[in-house]
CSV table of C-alpha atoms and ligand atoms in Angstrom, one decimal:
chain,number,residue,atom,x,y,z
B,21,MET,CA,9.2,7.1,18.3
B,22,THR,CA,11.4,10.3,18.1
B,23,ALA,CA,11.1,12.9,15.8
B,24,THR,CA,13.3,13.5,13.1
B,25,LYS,CA,14.2,16.6,11.5
B,26,GLU,CA,14.5,15.9,7.6
B,27,PHE,CA,12.7,13.8,5.3
B,28,GLY,CA,15.3,11.5,3.8
B,29,PHE,CA,16.0,8.1,2.2
B,30,GLU,CA,19.3,6.2,3.1
B,31,LEU,CA,20.4,3.1,1.1
B,32,ILE,CA,21.8,0.6,3.3
B,33,ALA,CA,22.5,-2.5,1.0
B,34,ARG,CA,22.0,-3.8,-2.5
B,35,ASP,CA,21.4,-7.2,-3.9
B,36,GLY,CA,21.2,-7.2,-7.8
B,37,ALA,CA,18.4,-4.3,-8.6
B,38,ALA,CA,17.0,-5.0,-5.0
B,39,ARG,CA,17.5,-2.4,-2.3
B,40,ARG,CA,17.5,-2.3,1.6
B,41,GLY,CA,17.0,1.3,2.7
B,42,ARG,CA,15.6,3.5,5.5
B,43,LEU,CA,13.1,6.1,5.2
B,44,THR,CA,13.1,9.0,7.8
B,45,THR,CA,9.9,11.0,8.5
B,46,ALA,CA,8.7,13.6,11.0
B,47,HIS,CA,7.1,10.5,12.8
B,48,GLY,CA,9.9,8.1,12.8
B,49,ALA,CA,12.0,5.9,10.5
B,50,VAL,CA,10.7,2.8,8.1
B,51,ASN,CA,13.0,0.1,7.2
B,52,THR,CA,12.5,-0.8,3.4
B,53,PRO,CA,11.4,-2.9,1.5
B,54,ALA,CA,8.4,-1.8,3.3
B,55,PHE,CA,4.7,-3.0,3.5
B,56,MET,CA,2.1,-0.5,4.6
B,57,PRO,CA,-1.2,-2.0,6.0
B,58,VAL,CA,-4.3,0.1,4.6
B,59,GLY,CA,-6.1,2.0,7.3
B,60,THR,CA,-8.8,3.2,5.0
B,61,ALA,CA,-10.9,5.4,7.0
B,62,GLY,CA,-8.2,6.1,9.9
B,63,THR,CA,-8.1,2.6,11.0
B,64,VAL,CA,-6.8,-1.0,9.8
B,65,LYS,CA,-10.2,-2.6,10.3
B,66,GLY,CA,-10.5,-4.6,13.4
B,67,LEU,CA,-7.0,-4.0,14.9
B,68,LEU,CA,-5.8,-1.7,17.6
B,69,PRO,CA,-3.0,0.6,16.5
B,70,GLU,CA,-0.7,-1.1,19.0
B,71,GLN,CA,-1.5,-4.7,17.4
B,72,VAL,CA,-0.7,-3.3,14.0
B,73,ALA,CA,2.7,-2.1,15.2
B,74,ALA,CA,3.2,-5.4,17.0
B,75,THR,CA,2.9,-7.2,13.5
B,76,GLY,CA,6.0,-5.1,12.4
B,77,ALA,CA,4.4,-2.4,10.5
B,78,GLU,CA,6.5,0.9,10.8
B,79,ILE,CA,4.1,3.0,8.6
B,80,VAL,CA,0.3,2.7,7.5
B,81,LEU,CA,-1.6,4.2,4.7
B,82,ALA,CA,-4.7,6.0,5.1
B,83,ASN,CA,-7.2,6.9,2.2
B,84,THR,CA,-7.9,10.7,1.6
B,85,TYR,CA,-11.0,10.2,-0.2
B,86,HIS,CA,-12.8,8.2,2.7
B,87,LEU,CA,-11.4,10.9,5.4
B,88,MET,CA,-12.2,14.0,3.4
B,89,LEU,CA,-15.9,12.9,3.3
B,90,ARG,CA,-16.0,11.4,6.7
B,91,PRO,CA,-15.3,13.0,9.2
B,92,GLY,CA,-13.8,15.6,7.0
B,93,ALA,CA,-10.1,16.9,6.7
B,94,GLU,CA,-10.5,20.3,8.5
B,95,ARG,CA,-12.3,18.4,11.6
B,96,VAL,CA,-9.3,15.9,11.7
B,97,ALA,CA,-7.0,19.0,11.8
B,98,ALA,CA,-8.8,20.9,14.6
B,99,LEU,CA,-8.7,17.5,16.6
B,100,GLY,CA,-4.7,17.5,16.4
B,101,GLY,CA,-4.2,15.6,13.1
B,102,LEU,CA,-4.5,11.9,12.0
B,103,HIS,CA,-1.7,10.6,14.2
B,104,LEU,CA,-3.4,11.7,17.3
B,105,PHE,CA,-6.9,11.2,16.0
B,106,MET,CA,-6.3,7.3,15.3
B,107,HIS,CA,-3.8,6.9,17.8
B,108,TRP,CA,-0.8,6.0,15.4
B,109,PRO,CA,2.1,7.9,16.3
B,110,GLY,CA,4.4,6.5,13.4
B,111,PRO,CA,4.6,7.4,9.8
B,112,ILE,CA,1.4,7.7,7.8
B,113,LEU,CA,1.3,8.0,4.0
B,114,THR,CA,-2.0,9.2,2.4
B,115,ASP,CA,-3.1,8.7,-1.3
B,116,SER,CA,-4.5,11.5,-3.0
B,117,GLY,CA,-8.0,10.4,-3.2
B,118,GLY,CA,-8.1,10.2,-6.9
B,119,PHE,CA,-8.3,6.3,-7.4
B,120,GLN,CA,-11.3,6.1,-4.8
B,121,VAL,CA,-13.0,9.0,-6.9
B,122,MET,CA,-12.7,7.1,-10.2
B,123,SER,CA,-13.7,3.5,-8.7
B,124,LEU,CA,-16.2,4.7,-6.0
B,125,THR,CA,-18.2,7.5,-7.3
B,126,LYS,CA,-20.7,7.3,-10.3
B,127,LEU,CA,-21.2,11.0,-10.9
B,128,ARG,CA,-17.8,12.6,-11.8
B,129,GLU,CA,-16.7,15.2,-14.3
B,130,LEU,CA,-13.0,15.3,-15.1
B,131,GLY,CA,-11.3,18.1,-16.5
B,132,GLU,CA,-8.2,20.0,-16.6
B,133,ARG,CA,-8.9,21.5,-13.3
B,134,GLY,CA,-9.6,18.5,-11.4
B,135,VAL,CA,-12.6,16.1,-10.9
B,136,ARG,CA,-16.0,16.8,-9.5
B,137,PHE,CA,-17.8,14.0,-7.8
B,138,ARG,CA,-20.7,13.1,-5.7
B,139,SER,CA,-20.0,11.5,-2.3
B,140,HIS,CA,-20.8,7.7,-2.2
B,141,VAL,CA,-21.8,8.4,1.4
B,142,ASP,CA,-24.4,11.2,1.2
B,143,GLY,CA,-24.6,12.2,-2.3
B,144,SER,CA,-22.8,15.6,-1.7
B,145,LEU,CA,-21.1,17.4,-4.5
B,146,HIS,CA,-17.0,17.9,-3.9
B,147,ASP,CA,-14.2,19.1,-6.1
B,148,LEU,CA,-10.9,17.5,-6.0
B,149,THR,CA,-8.2,19.4,-7.6
B,150,PRO,CA,-4.4,19.1,-7.2
B,151,GLU,CA,-4.4,21.9,-4.9
B,152,ARG,CA,-7.2,20.7,-2.5
B,153,ALA,CA,-5.8,16.9,-2.5
B,154,VAL,CA,-2.3,18.3,-1.3
B,155,GLU,CA,-3.9,20.8,1.2
B,156,ILE,CA,-6.3,17.8,2.6
B,157,GLN,CA,-3.2,15.6,3.0
B,158,HIS,CA,-1.6,18.5,5.0
B,159,LEU,CA,-4.7,18.9,7.1
B,160,LEU,CA,-4.5,15.3,7.8
B,161,ASP,CA,-0.8,15.7,8.7
B,162,ALA,CA,0.4,13.0,6.5
B,163,ASP,CA,4.1,12.1,6.4
B,164,ILE,CA,4.1,11.3,2.8
B,165,THR,CA,1.6,13.1,0.7
B,166,MET,CA,0.9,11.6,-2.7
B,167,VAL,CA,-0.1,13.9,-5.8
B,168,LEU,CA,-3.3,13.9,-7.5
B,169,ASP,CA,-3.2,11.6,-10.6
B,170,GLU,CA,-5.7,10.2,-13.1
B,171,CYS,CA,-5.8,6.5,-12.7
B,172,THR,CA,-5.6,5.5,-16.4
B,173,PRO,CA,-8.2,2.8,-16.8
B,174,PHE,CA,-7.0,-0.8,-18.1
B,175,PRO,CA,-6.9,-1.4,-20.9
B,176,ALA,CA,-6.4,1.9,-22.6
B,177,SER,CA,-5.1,2.7,-26.1
B,178,GLU,CA,-1.6,4.3,-26.4
B,179,PRO,CA,-3.1,7.8,-27.4
B,180,GLU,CA,-5.6,7.6,-24.5
B,181,ALA,CA,-2.9,6.4,-22.0
B,182,GLU,CA,-0.6,9.3,-23.3
B,183,SER,CA,-3.2,12.2,-22.9
B,184,SER,CA,-4.1,10.8,-19.4
B,185,MET,CA,-0.5,10.6,-18.4
B,186,GLN,CA,0.2,14.2,-19.6
B,187,LEU,CA,-2.8,15.4,-17.7
B,188,SER,CA,-1.4,13.5,-14.6
B,189,MET,CA,2.1,15.1,-15.0
B,190,ARG,CA,0.5,18.7,-15.3
B,191,TRP,CA,-1.3,18.0,-12.1
B,192,ALA,CA,2.0,16.7,-10.5
B,193,ALA,CA,3.5,20.2,-11.1
B,194,ARG,CA,0.5,22.0,-9.6
B,195,CYS,CA,0.8,19.6,-6.5
B,196,LYS,CA,4.6,20.4,-6.1
B,197,ASP,CA,3.8,24.1,-6.0
B,198,ALA,CA,0.9,23.8,-3.6
B,199,PHE,CA,3.0,21.4,-1.2
B,200,LYS,CA,4.2,23.4,1.8
B,201,ARG,CA,7.8,21.9,2.7
B,202,ARG,CA,8.0,21.3,6.5
B,203,PRO,CA,11.0,19.1,7.8
B,204,GLY,CA,10.3,15.4,8.0
B,205,TYR,CA,7.4,15.7,5.4
B,206,GLY,CA,7.7,14.3,1.9
B,207,LEU,CA,5.7,14.6,-1.7
B,208,PHE,CA,5.7,11.6,-4.0
B,209,GLY,CA,5.2,11.9,-7.6
B,210,ILE,CA,3.4,9.0,-9.5
B,211,VAL,CA,4.6,7.4,-12.7
B,212,GLN,CA,1.5,6.6,-15.3
B,213,GLY,CA,1.7,5.4,-18.8
B,214,SER,CA,-0.5,2.2,-18.6
B,215,VAL,CA,1.3,-0.8,-20.1
B,216,TYR,CA,3.5,1.3,-22.6
B,217,ALA,CA,7.1,1.3,-22.0
B,218,ALA,CA,8.0,4.7,-23.6
B,219,LEU,CA,4.9,6.4,-21.9
B,220,ARG,CA,6.2,5.1,-18.6
B,221,GLN,CA,9.6,6.6,-19.3
B,222,ASP,CA,8.3,10.0,-20.5
B,223,SER,CA,6.4,10.0,-17.1
B,224,ALA,CA,9.4,9.1,-14.9
B,225,ARG,CA,11.4,12.0,-16.8
B,226,ALA,CA,8.8,14.4,-16.6
B,227,LEU,CA,8.2,13.8,-12.7
B,228,GLN,CA,12.1,14.3,-12.2
B,229,GLU,CA,12.1,17.5,-13.7
B,230,ILE,CA,9.5,18.7,-11.4
B,231,GLY,CA,11.4,17.0,-8.6
B,232,PHE,CA,10.0,14.7,-5.7
B,233,ASP,CA,11.0,13.2,-2.6
B,234,GLY,CA,10.2,9.7,-3.6
B,235,TYR,CA,8.4,8.1,-6.7
B,236,ALA,CA,5.6,5.9,-7.0
B,237,VAL,CA,4.6,3.6,-9.8
B,238,GLY,CA,0.6,3.9,-10.2
B,239,GLY,CA,-2.0,2.4,-12.4
B,240,LEU,CA,-0.8,-1.2,-12.0
B,241,ALA,CA,-2.5,-4.2,-10.4
B,242,ILE,CA,-5.9,-3.2,-12.1
B,243,GLY,CA,-6.2,-6.4,-14.1
B,244,GLU,CA,-3.0,-6.3,-16.3
B,245,GLY,CA,-1.6,-9.4,-14.8
B,246,GLN,CA,1.5,-10.2,-13.0
B,247,GLU,CA,3.7,-10.7,-16.3
B,248,THR,CA,2.8,-7.3,-17.4
B,249,THR,CA,3.3,-5.5,-13.8
B,250,PHE,CA,6.8,-6.8,-13.8
B,251,ALA,CA,7.5,-5.8,-17.7
B,252,VAL,CA,6.4,-2.2,-16.5
B,253,LEU,CA,8.5,-2.0,-13.6
B,254,ASP,CA,11.6,-3.4,-15.8
B,255,ALA,CA,10.9,-0.5,-17.9
B,256,THR,CA,10.3,2.2,-15.5
B,257,LEU,CA,12.6,1.7,-12.4
B,258,PRO,CA,15.7,2.1,-14.1
B,259,GLY,CA,14.9,5.5,-15.2
B,260,LEU,CA,14.0,6.5,-11.5
B,261,PRO,CA,16.8,8.0,-9.4
B,262,ALA,CA,18.6,5.6,-7.1
B,263,GLU,CA,18.6,7.8,-4.0
B,264,ARG,CA,15.0,8.2,-3.7
B,265,PRO,CA,12.4,5.7,-2.6
B,266,ARG,CA,10.1,3.9,-4.9
B,267,TYR,CA,6.5,2.8,-4.2
B,268,LEU,CA,4.4,0.5,-6.1
B,269,MET,CA,0.9,1.4,-5.4
B,270,GLY,CA,-1.8,-1.2,-4.5
B,271,VAL,CA,0.4,-4.3,-5.0
B,272,GLY,CA,-0.1,-7.0,-4.0
B,273,LYS,CA,0.2,-10.7,-3.4
B,274,PRO,CA,3.1,-12.4,-1.7
B,275,ASP,CA,4.6,-13.3,-5.0
B,276,ASP,CA,3.9,-9.9,-6.7
B,277,ILE,CA,6.0,-8.4,-3.6
B,278,VAL,CA,8.9,-10.5,-4.1
B,279,GLY,CA,9.1,-10.1,-7.7
B,280,ALA,CA,8.8,-6.3,-7.4
B,281,VAL,CA,11.6,-6.2,-4.6
B,282,ARG,CA,13.8,-8.1,-6.6
B,283,ARG,CA,13.3,-5.5,-9.2
B,284,GLY,CA,14.2,-2.5,-7.1
B,285,VAL,CA,10.8,-1.5,-5.3
B,286,ASP,CA,10.9,-0.1,-1.9
B,287,MET,CA,7.3,0.2,-0.7
B,288,PHE,CA,4.1,-1.6,-0.9
B,289,ASP,CA,0.5,-1.2,0.2
B,290,CYS,CA,-2.5,-3.4,-0.5
B,291,VAL,CA,-5.8,-4.4,0.8
B,292,LEU,CA,-5.2,-7.9,0.5
B,293,PRO,CA,-4.1,-9.2,3.9
B,294,THR,CA,-6.9,-7.2,5.7
B,295,ARG,CA,-9.6,-7.7,3.4
B,296,SER,CA,-8.9,-11.3,2.8
B,297,GLY,CA,-8.8,-11.9,6.7
B,298,ARG,CA,-12.5,-10.5,6.7
B,299,THR,CA,-13.6,-13.1,4.3
B,300,GLY,CA,-11.8,-16.2,5.9
B,301,GLN,CA,-8.6,-16.3,3.8
B,302,ALA,CA,-5.3,-16.6,5.4
B,303,PHE,CA,-1.9,-16.3,3.6
B,304,THR,CA,0.9,-18.7,4.9
B,305,ARG,CA,4.3,-19.8,3.9
B,306,ARG,CA,2.9,-22.8,1.9
B,307,ALA,CA,-0.5,-21.7,0.6
B,308,THR,CA,-3.3,-19.2,0.7
B,309,ILE,CA,-6.1,-21.1,2.7
B,310,ASN,CA,-9.8,-20.6,3.0
B,311,LEU,CA,-10.9,-21.2,6.6
B,312,ARG,CA,-14.6,-21.5,5.8
B,313,ASN,CA,-13.5,-24.9,4.1
B,314,ALA,CA,-14.8,-28.0,5.9
B,315,ARG,CA,-11.4,-29.6,5.9
B,316,HIS,CA,-10.3,-27.5,8.8
B,317,LYS,CA,-13.3,-28.4,10.8
B,318,ASP,CA,-11.5,-31.0,12.9
B,319,ASP,CA,-8.0,-29.9,12.6
B,320,PRO,CA,-6.3,-28.8,16.0
B,321,ARG,CA,-3.3,-27.5,14.2
B,322,PRO,CA,-2.1,-23.9,13.9
B,323,LEU,CA,-2.8,-22.0,10.7
B,324,ASP,CA,1.1,-21.8,10.0
B,325,PRO,CA,3.1,-23.8,12.5
B,326,ASP,CA,6.1,-21.4,11.8
B,327,CYS,CA,4.2,-18.3,12.6
B,328,ALA,CA,4.4,-16.3,15.9
B,329,CYS,CA,1.2,-14.4,15.8
B,330,PRO,CA,-1.4,-14.6,18.5
B,331,ALA,CA,-3.9,-16.3,16.0
B,332,CYS,CA,-1.3,-19.2,15.3
B,333,ARG,CA,0.1,-19.3,19.0
B,334,SER,CA,-3.1,-19.9,20.7
B,335,TYR,CA,-5.6,-21.2,18.4
B,336,SER,CA,-6.2,-24.2,16.2
B,337,ARG,CA,-7.6,-24.3,12.7
B,338,ALA,CA,-10.6,-25.8,14.0
B,339,TYR,CA,-11.5,-23.0,16.2
B,340,LEU,CA,-10.6,-20.4,13.4
B,341,HIS,CA,-13.1,-22.3,10.9
B,342,HIS,CA,-15.7,-22.2,13.8
B,343,LEU,CA,-15.4,-18.6,14.2
B,344,VAL,CA,-15.6,-17.7,10.5
B,345,ARG,CA,-18.6,-20.2,10.0
B,346,ALA,CA,-20.5,-18.5,13.0
B,347,GLY,CA,-19.8,-14.9,11.8
B,348,GLU,CA,-18.0,-14.2,15.2
B,349,MET,CA,-16.1,-10.9,14.8
B,350,LEU,CA,-12.9,-12.4,16.5
B,351,GLY,CA,-12.5,-14.6,13.4
B,352,PRO,CA,-11.7,-11.7,11.0
B,353,ILE,CA,-9.7,-9.9,13.9
B,354,LEU,CA,-7.3,-13.1,14.2
B,355,LEU,CA,-7.1,-13.6,10.5
B,356,THR,CA,-6.3,-10.1,10.0
B,357,LEU,CA,-3.5,-10.2,12.7
B,358,HIS,CA,-2.0,-13.3,11.0
B,359,ASN,CA,-2.1,-11.9,7.6
B,360,LEU,CA,-0.6,-8.8,8.3
B,361,HIS,CA,2.0,-10.8,10.5
B,362,TYR,CA,2.6,-12.8,7.6
B,363,TYR,CA,3.1,-9.8,5.2
B,364,GLN,CA,5.6,-8.2,7.8
B,365,GLU,CA,7.6,-11.3,8.2
B,366,LEU,CA,8.0,-11.6,4.5
B,367,MET,CA,9.3,-8.2,4.4
B,368,ALA,CA,11.8,-8.6,7.2
B,369,GLY,CA,12.9,-11.8,5.5
B,370,LEU,CA,13.6,-9.8,2.3
B,371,ARG,CA,15.2,-7.1,4.1
B,372,ASP,CA,17.6,-9.7,5.7
B,373,ALA,CA,18.2,-11.4,2.5
B,374,ILE,CA,19.2,-8.2,0.8
B,375,GLU,CA,21.5,-7.2,3.6
B,376,SER,CA,23.3,-10.6,3.5
B,377,GLY,CA,23.3,-10.8,-0.4
B,378,ARG,CA,21.2,-13.9,-0.7
B,379,LEU,CA,18.1,-12.7,-2.1
B,380,ALA,CA,18.2,-15.1,-5.0
B,381,ASP,CA,18.1,-18.1,-2.3
B,382,PHE,CA,15.4,-16.5,-0.3
B,383,ALA,CA,13.2,-15.9,-3.4
B,384,ALA,CA,13.8,-19.6,-4.5
B,385,GLY,CA,12.9,-21.0,-0.9
B,386,PHE,CA,9.8,-18.8,-1.1
B,387,GLU,CA,8.6,-20.2,-4.3
B,388,ARG,CA,9.3,-23.6,-3.3
B,389,GLN,CA,7.4,-23.4,0.0
B,390,GLN,CA,4.5,-21.6,-1.9
B,391,ALA,CA,4.6,-24.7,-4.6
B,392,GLU,CA,4.4,-27.2,-1.9
B,393,GLY,CA,0.9,-26.2,-0.8
B,394,ASP,CA,-0.9,-26.5,2.4
B,395,LEU,CA,-0.3,-29.1,5.0
B,396,SER,CA,-2.0,-32.4,4.4
B,397,PRO,CA,-5.5,-32.9,6.0
B,398,THR,CA,-5.3,-34.7,9.3
A,15,ZN,ZN1,0.1,-16.6,12.3
C-alpha cells in the first residue's frame, strides 16, 4: 500500500442519503461504506492478516484498552508501532478504551479528569484520561484516533444522558488539544446523548465547534433496539458535516448495516462476524445459520452456494458441522473467514448500488433473500 500525505475524505457518489466515498490515511485508502473487522488485541482472532485482507477488508479496528494493558502501548511503540507489530500494513482505527473500561472493569472511579480502573488481567491500577487515551493511540500509531467519551448506559434519563454527554464534550475538547497533527492521521469525535434527539443534535453541534476529521455516533447497539438506533441516526446525521466521514460504532447485524448505510453512515465495526464464527454461527445471503444444528450433519452442500470464500469453495456443511461439534480450531477459522467475507461482499454490494443509483433495489433484494430463510434440508 502506498503512503498518502493527507488525511482526507472524498465523496464519490450519493443515492438518497447514502454516500459512496473514499477515506485516505497514512497507510492507504478505504472505500466507504466500509466494515472494519475487530482485531481486539492486535489480531483478528484466528486469521492471518493476509486472510483478513483477502476478505476485502481495507481497515481494521484495534482496542486501546486491551493493548494498553497487554502488551502495553510503550512496548508496541518501541517495536515500531501496531502496523509492524501485528503485520497489518493498512489503515488501523483504535477506539479510546472507554467502552471496555466501562464494560469490563469492576472497580472504577469516573470524574472530570478521567477514569481510574483496575485491569481485568492482573488487577493493576490505571488512569485513563482524554490526554492519555490520545497518547496511547499515538504510541500505537493508529491512523484514526477516537476521542475518550463516557458511554452513557442504556436506559438513562434525559438529565443523566445530558450530563454524561456534556462530560464527553469536555473530554472531546481535551482530546483535540492533546492530538498531535501528523499528515495522514485523523481524530474523530463521538456524538453521545442516548436516545434523545435534542441531546444528539447538541452533541453534534458541540463537536463541530471543536472540529474533527470525522464524526462517530456512539452509545448505540447497547440494547435500545433497531428502530431506536435508526431514529437516533435520523435525528443525528443531518446535523453532521457532509464532507466528513461518519462512523456508527459497534453496529451491527447485516440488516442494521443496510439500514444505516441508507441513512448516510460511512463506517462500521462489530464483533458479530468474528465472535459468531467462533460459536458456530454463519451469516449467509438467506439466513443466519447455526452449524451445531444436527440438520447439517449429512449435508454435502456449501454453507452459501453464492459465496466464493475458502470455507464455501472447498468444504461442506457436514464437514463444518463436524469441526464445530468436535471443537476443532479449523471450525472457528473457516466460519470467521466466511462471515468476514460475507460482510465485505455486503459492503461491496452496497458501494456498487450507491454508485449506480440503485440502492433501494439492492436493499429490497437483500430483504427478500433474508426473508426466504435457509436452504431446505437435504
Ligand atoms: Zn463463504
